[in-house]
Short mmCIF file of C-alpha atoms in Angstrom, two decimals:
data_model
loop_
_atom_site.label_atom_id
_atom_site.label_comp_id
_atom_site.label_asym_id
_atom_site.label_seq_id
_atom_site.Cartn_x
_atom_site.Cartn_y
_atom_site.Cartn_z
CA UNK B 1 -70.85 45.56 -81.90
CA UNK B 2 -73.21 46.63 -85.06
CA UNK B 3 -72.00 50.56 -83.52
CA UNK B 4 -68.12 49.94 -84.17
CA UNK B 5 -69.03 48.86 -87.85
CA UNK B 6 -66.28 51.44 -89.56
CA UNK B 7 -62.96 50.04 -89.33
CA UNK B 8 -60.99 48.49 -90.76
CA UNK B 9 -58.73 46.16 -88.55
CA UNK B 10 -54.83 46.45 -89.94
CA UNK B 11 -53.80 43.12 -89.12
CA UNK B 12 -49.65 42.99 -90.09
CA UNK B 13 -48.61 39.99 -91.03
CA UNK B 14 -44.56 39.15 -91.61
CA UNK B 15 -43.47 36.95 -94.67
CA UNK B 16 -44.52 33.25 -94.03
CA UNK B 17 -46.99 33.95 -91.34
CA UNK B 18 -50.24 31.73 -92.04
CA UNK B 19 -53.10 34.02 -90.50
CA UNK B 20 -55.85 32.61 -92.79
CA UNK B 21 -57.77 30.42 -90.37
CA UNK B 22 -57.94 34.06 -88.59
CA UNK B 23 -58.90 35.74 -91.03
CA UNK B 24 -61.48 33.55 -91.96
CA UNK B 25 -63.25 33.09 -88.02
CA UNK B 26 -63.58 37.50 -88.45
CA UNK B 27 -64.88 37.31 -91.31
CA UNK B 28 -68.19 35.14 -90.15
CA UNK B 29 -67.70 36.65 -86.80
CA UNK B 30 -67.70 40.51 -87.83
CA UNK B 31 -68.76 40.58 -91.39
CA UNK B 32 -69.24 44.42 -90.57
CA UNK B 33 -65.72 45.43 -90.05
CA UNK B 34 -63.12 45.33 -93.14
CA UNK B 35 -60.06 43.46 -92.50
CA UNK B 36 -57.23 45.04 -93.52
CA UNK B 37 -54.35 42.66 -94.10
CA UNK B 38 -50.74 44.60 -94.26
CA UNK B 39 -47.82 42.37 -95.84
CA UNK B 40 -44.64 43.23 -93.61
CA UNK B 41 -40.89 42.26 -93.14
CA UNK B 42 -38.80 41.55 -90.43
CA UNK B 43 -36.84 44.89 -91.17
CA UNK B 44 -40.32 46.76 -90.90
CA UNK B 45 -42.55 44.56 -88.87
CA UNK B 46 -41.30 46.75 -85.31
CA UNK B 47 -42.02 49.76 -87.00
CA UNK B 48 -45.16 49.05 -88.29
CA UNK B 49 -46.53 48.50 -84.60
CA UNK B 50 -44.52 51.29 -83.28
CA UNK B 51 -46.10 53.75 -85.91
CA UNK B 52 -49.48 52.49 -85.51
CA UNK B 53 -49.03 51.66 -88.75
CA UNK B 54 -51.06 48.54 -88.16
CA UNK B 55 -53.24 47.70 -85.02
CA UNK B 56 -51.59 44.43 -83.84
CA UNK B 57 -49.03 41.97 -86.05
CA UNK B 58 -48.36 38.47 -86.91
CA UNK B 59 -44.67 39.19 -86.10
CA UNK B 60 -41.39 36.60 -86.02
CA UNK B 61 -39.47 36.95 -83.23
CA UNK B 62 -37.10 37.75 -81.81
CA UNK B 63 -38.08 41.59 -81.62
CA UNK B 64 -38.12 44.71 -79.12
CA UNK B 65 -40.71 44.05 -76.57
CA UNK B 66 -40.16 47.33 -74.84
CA UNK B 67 -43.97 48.50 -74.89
CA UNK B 68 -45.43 45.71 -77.05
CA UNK B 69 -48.01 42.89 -75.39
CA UNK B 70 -47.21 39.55 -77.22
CA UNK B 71 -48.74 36.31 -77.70
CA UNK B 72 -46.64 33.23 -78.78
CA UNK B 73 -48.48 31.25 -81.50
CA UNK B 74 -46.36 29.00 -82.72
CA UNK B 75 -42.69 28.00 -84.25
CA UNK B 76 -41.32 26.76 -87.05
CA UNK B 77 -39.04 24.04 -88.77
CA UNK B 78 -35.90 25.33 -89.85
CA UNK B 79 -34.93 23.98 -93.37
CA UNK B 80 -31.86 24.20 -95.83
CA UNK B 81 -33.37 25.20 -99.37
CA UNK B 82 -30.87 24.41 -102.17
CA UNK B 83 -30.03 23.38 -105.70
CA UNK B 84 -32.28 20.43 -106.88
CA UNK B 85 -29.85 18.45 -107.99
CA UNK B 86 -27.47 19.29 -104.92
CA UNK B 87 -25.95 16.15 -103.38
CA UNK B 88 -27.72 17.56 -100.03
CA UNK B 89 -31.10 16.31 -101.51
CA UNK B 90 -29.93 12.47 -101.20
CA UNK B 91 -30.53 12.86 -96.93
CA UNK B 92 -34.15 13.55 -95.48
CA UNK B 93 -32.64 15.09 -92.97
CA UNK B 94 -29.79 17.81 -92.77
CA UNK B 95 -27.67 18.50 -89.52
CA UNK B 96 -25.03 21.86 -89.27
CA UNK B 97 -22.22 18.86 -89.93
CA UNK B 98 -23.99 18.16 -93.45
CA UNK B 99 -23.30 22.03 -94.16
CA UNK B 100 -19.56 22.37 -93.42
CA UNK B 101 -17.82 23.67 -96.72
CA UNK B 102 -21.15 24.87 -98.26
CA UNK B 103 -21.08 28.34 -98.76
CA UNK B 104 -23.82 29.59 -96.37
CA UNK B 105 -26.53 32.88 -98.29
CA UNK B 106 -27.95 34.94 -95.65
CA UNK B 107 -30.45 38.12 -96.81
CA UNK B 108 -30.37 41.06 -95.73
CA UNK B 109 -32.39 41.07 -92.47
CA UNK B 110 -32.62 36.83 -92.07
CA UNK B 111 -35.48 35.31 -90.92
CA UNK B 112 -32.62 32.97 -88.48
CA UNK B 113 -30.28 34.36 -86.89
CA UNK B 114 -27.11 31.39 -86.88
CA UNK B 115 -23.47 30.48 -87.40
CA UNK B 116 -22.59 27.03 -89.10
CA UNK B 117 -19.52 25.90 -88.00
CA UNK B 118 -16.96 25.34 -90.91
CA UNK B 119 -19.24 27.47 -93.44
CA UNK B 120 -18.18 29.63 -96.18
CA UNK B 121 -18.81 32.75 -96.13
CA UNK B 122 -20.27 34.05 -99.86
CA UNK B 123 -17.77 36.27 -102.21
CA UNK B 124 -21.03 38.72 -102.35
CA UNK B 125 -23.36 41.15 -100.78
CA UNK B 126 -26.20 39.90 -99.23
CA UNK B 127 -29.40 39.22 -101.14
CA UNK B 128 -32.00 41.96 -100.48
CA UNK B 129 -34.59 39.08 -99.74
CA UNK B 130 -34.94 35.56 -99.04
CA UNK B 131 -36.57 35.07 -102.42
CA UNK B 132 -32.96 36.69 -103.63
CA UNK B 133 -31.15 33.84 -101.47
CA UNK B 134 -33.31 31.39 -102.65
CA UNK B 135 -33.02 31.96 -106.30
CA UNK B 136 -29.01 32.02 -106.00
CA UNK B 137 -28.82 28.57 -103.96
CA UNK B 138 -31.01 27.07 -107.21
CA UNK B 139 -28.13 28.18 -108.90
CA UNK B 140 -26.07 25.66 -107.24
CA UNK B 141 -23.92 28.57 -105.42
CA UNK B 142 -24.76 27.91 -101.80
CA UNK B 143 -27.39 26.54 -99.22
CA UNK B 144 -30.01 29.19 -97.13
CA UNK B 145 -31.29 28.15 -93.84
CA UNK B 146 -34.97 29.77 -93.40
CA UNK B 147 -37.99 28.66 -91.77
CA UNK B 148 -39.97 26.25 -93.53
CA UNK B 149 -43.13 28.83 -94.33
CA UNK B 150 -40.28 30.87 -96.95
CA UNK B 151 -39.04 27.70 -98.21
CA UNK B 152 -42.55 26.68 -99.36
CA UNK B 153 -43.38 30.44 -100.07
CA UNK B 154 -41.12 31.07 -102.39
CA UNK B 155 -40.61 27.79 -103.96
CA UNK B 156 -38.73 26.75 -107.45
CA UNK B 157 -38.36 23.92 -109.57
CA UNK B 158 -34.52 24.16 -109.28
CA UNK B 159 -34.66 24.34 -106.18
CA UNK B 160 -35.36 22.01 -102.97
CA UNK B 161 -35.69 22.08 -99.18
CA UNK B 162 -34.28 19.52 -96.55
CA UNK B 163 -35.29 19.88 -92.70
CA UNK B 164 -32.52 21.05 -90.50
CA UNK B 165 -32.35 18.93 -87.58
CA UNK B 166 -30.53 20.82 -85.00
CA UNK B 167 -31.00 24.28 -86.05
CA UNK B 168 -32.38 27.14 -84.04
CA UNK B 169 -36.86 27.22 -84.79
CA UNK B 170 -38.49 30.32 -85.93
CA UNK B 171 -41.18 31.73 -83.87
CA UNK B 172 -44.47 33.67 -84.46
CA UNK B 173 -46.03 35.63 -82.07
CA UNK B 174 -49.31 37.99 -81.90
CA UNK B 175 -48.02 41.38 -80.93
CA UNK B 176 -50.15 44.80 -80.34
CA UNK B 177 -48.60 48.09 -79.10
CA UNK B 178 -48.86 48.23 -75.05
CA UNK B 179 -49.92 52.35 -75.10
CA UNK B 180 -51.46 51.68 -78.90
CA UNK B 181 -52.69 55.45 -80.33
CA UNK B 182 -56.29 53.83 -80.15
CA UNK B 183 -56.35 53.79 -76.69
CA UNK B 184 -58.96 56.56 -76.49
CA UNK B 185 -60.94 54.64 -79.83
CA UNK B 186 -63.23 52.66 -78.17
CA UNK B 187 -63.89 50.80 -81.79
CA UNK B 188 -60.29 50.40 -82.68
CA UNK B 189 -59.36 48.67 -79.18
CA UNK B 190 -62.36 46.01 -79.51
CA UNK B 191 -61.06 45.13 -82.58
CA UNK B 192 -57.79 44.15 -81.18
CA UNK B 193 -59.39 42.47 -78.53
CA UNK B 194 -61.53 40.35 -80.82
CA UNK B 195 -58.81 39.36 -82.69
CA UNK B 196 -57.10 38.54 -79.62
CA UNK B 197 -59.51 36.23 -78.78
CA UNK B 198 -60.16 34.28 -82.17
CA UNK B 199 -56.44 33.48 -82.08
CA UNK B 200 -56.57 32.25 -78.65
CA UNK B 201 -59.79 29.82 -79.38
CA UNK B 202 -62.72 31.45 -77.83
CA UNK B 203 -65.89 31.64 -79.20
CA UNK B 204 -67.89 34.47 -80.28
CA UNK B 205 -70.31 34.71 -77.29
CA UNK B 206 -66.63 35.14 -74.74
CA UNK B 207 -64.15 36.96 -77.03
CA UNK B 208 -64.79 40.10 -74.84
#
C-alpha cells in the first residue's frame, strides 16, 4: 500500500473506549499513514459518522444503524461511582435494591440508559457530563451508574466505584458509514478495511 501513503485515518473514538492495542498494531503495520484519533460523545458520536466527520468509530451502543455496518467488540461492567466514604463502599458488590432511596445523577446524554426502582430523582438539572455527575456524587449528593471505563476515566479521591450486579452492560461496537463519502477514494476505503481487520485479529499478510 506504499501508493495510499497520504491519509490520515479518522478513527472516532467515544469516551471510555480503549482503542490503544489498535492503534498500536497500525502503527507497525502502516507506519505510512497518520492516524488520526477524534475524541467523541455519545451526543455526537452518530453524527460524526453520518458527516464523514470521521472514517469509522469506536461507538457505544445503542445507536441508529440505519446505513451504518457495525462490529460488536465488546461490553462493559456497569458500576455505581459514589462518595468515598458512602456507606455503599462497605459491599463489593451493589444490586438496584442497594440503591433504593439514593438519589440517582444521570448526565445529560448517559452512557446507560435505566430506571432504579425506588430512586430519587435529583432537585437539579442534569450534569452536562459524566465527569459533572461524578464530581457531585463525591460530594456525597447521590450515586451515578456508568460503565466501568468512565468510572476509572474520570476518577477522584473522594470518590469510589462498586460493580453493579444486575444492571444493564454497556457495549462497544466498530461502526463505519454503509454508503461512506470515500466510496469512490480508493485510499480512504483500504484504510477502513485495514482497520477492520486489525480489530478482528488478522494478520498483516490477510487484512485485505
Amino acid at each position: 500500500m506504499t501508493n495510499v501513503a497520504r491519509g490520515p485515518f479518522r478513527l472516532g473514538a467515544v469516551e471510555g473506549a480503549t482503542p490503544g492495542k489498535w492503534i498500536g498494531t497500525w502503527r507497525e503495520r502502516m507506519p505510512h499513514v497518520a492516524l488520526e484519533l477524534v475524541p467523541l460523545t455519545v451526543a455526537d458520536q452518530q453524527q460524526a459518522l453520518a458527516t464523514a466527520s470521521v472514517d469509522a468509530a469506536l461507538v457505544r451502543l445503542p445507536v441508529d444503524r440505519t446505513d451504518l455496518h457495525l462490529i460488536p467488540l465488546y461490553d462493559e461492567v456497569p458500576v455505581v461511582v459514589c462518595a468515598a466514604d458512602s456507606h455503599l463502599t462497605a459491599a463489593d458488590e451493589l444490586t438496584l435494591a442497594d440503591l433504593v432511596g439514593e438519589v440517582i445523577i444521570a448526565p445529560h446524554n448517559p452512557p446507560l440508559e435505566l430506571e432504579v426502582a425506588g430512586g430519587e430523582m435529583p432537585r437539579f438539572a442534569p450534569p452536562e457530563s459524566v465527569a459533572d455527575a461524578i464530581a457531585i456524587a463525591a460530594s456525597g449528593v447521590g450515586v451515578v451508574i456508568v460503565p466501568m471505563s468512565l468510572a476509572r476515566l474520570h476518577h477522584r479521591k473522594d470518590a469510589a466505584h462498586r460493580p453493579l450486579a444486575d444492571g444493564p452492560t454497556s457495549s462497544i461496537a466498530l461502526a463505519w458509514p454503509a454508503a461512506p463519502a470515500w466510496a469512490s477514494d480508493a485510499a480512504s476505503g483500504a484504510f477502513v478495511e485495514t482497520f477492520i481487520g486489525i480489530v478482528r485479529g488478522r494478520t498483516a499478510n490477510s487484512s485485505r
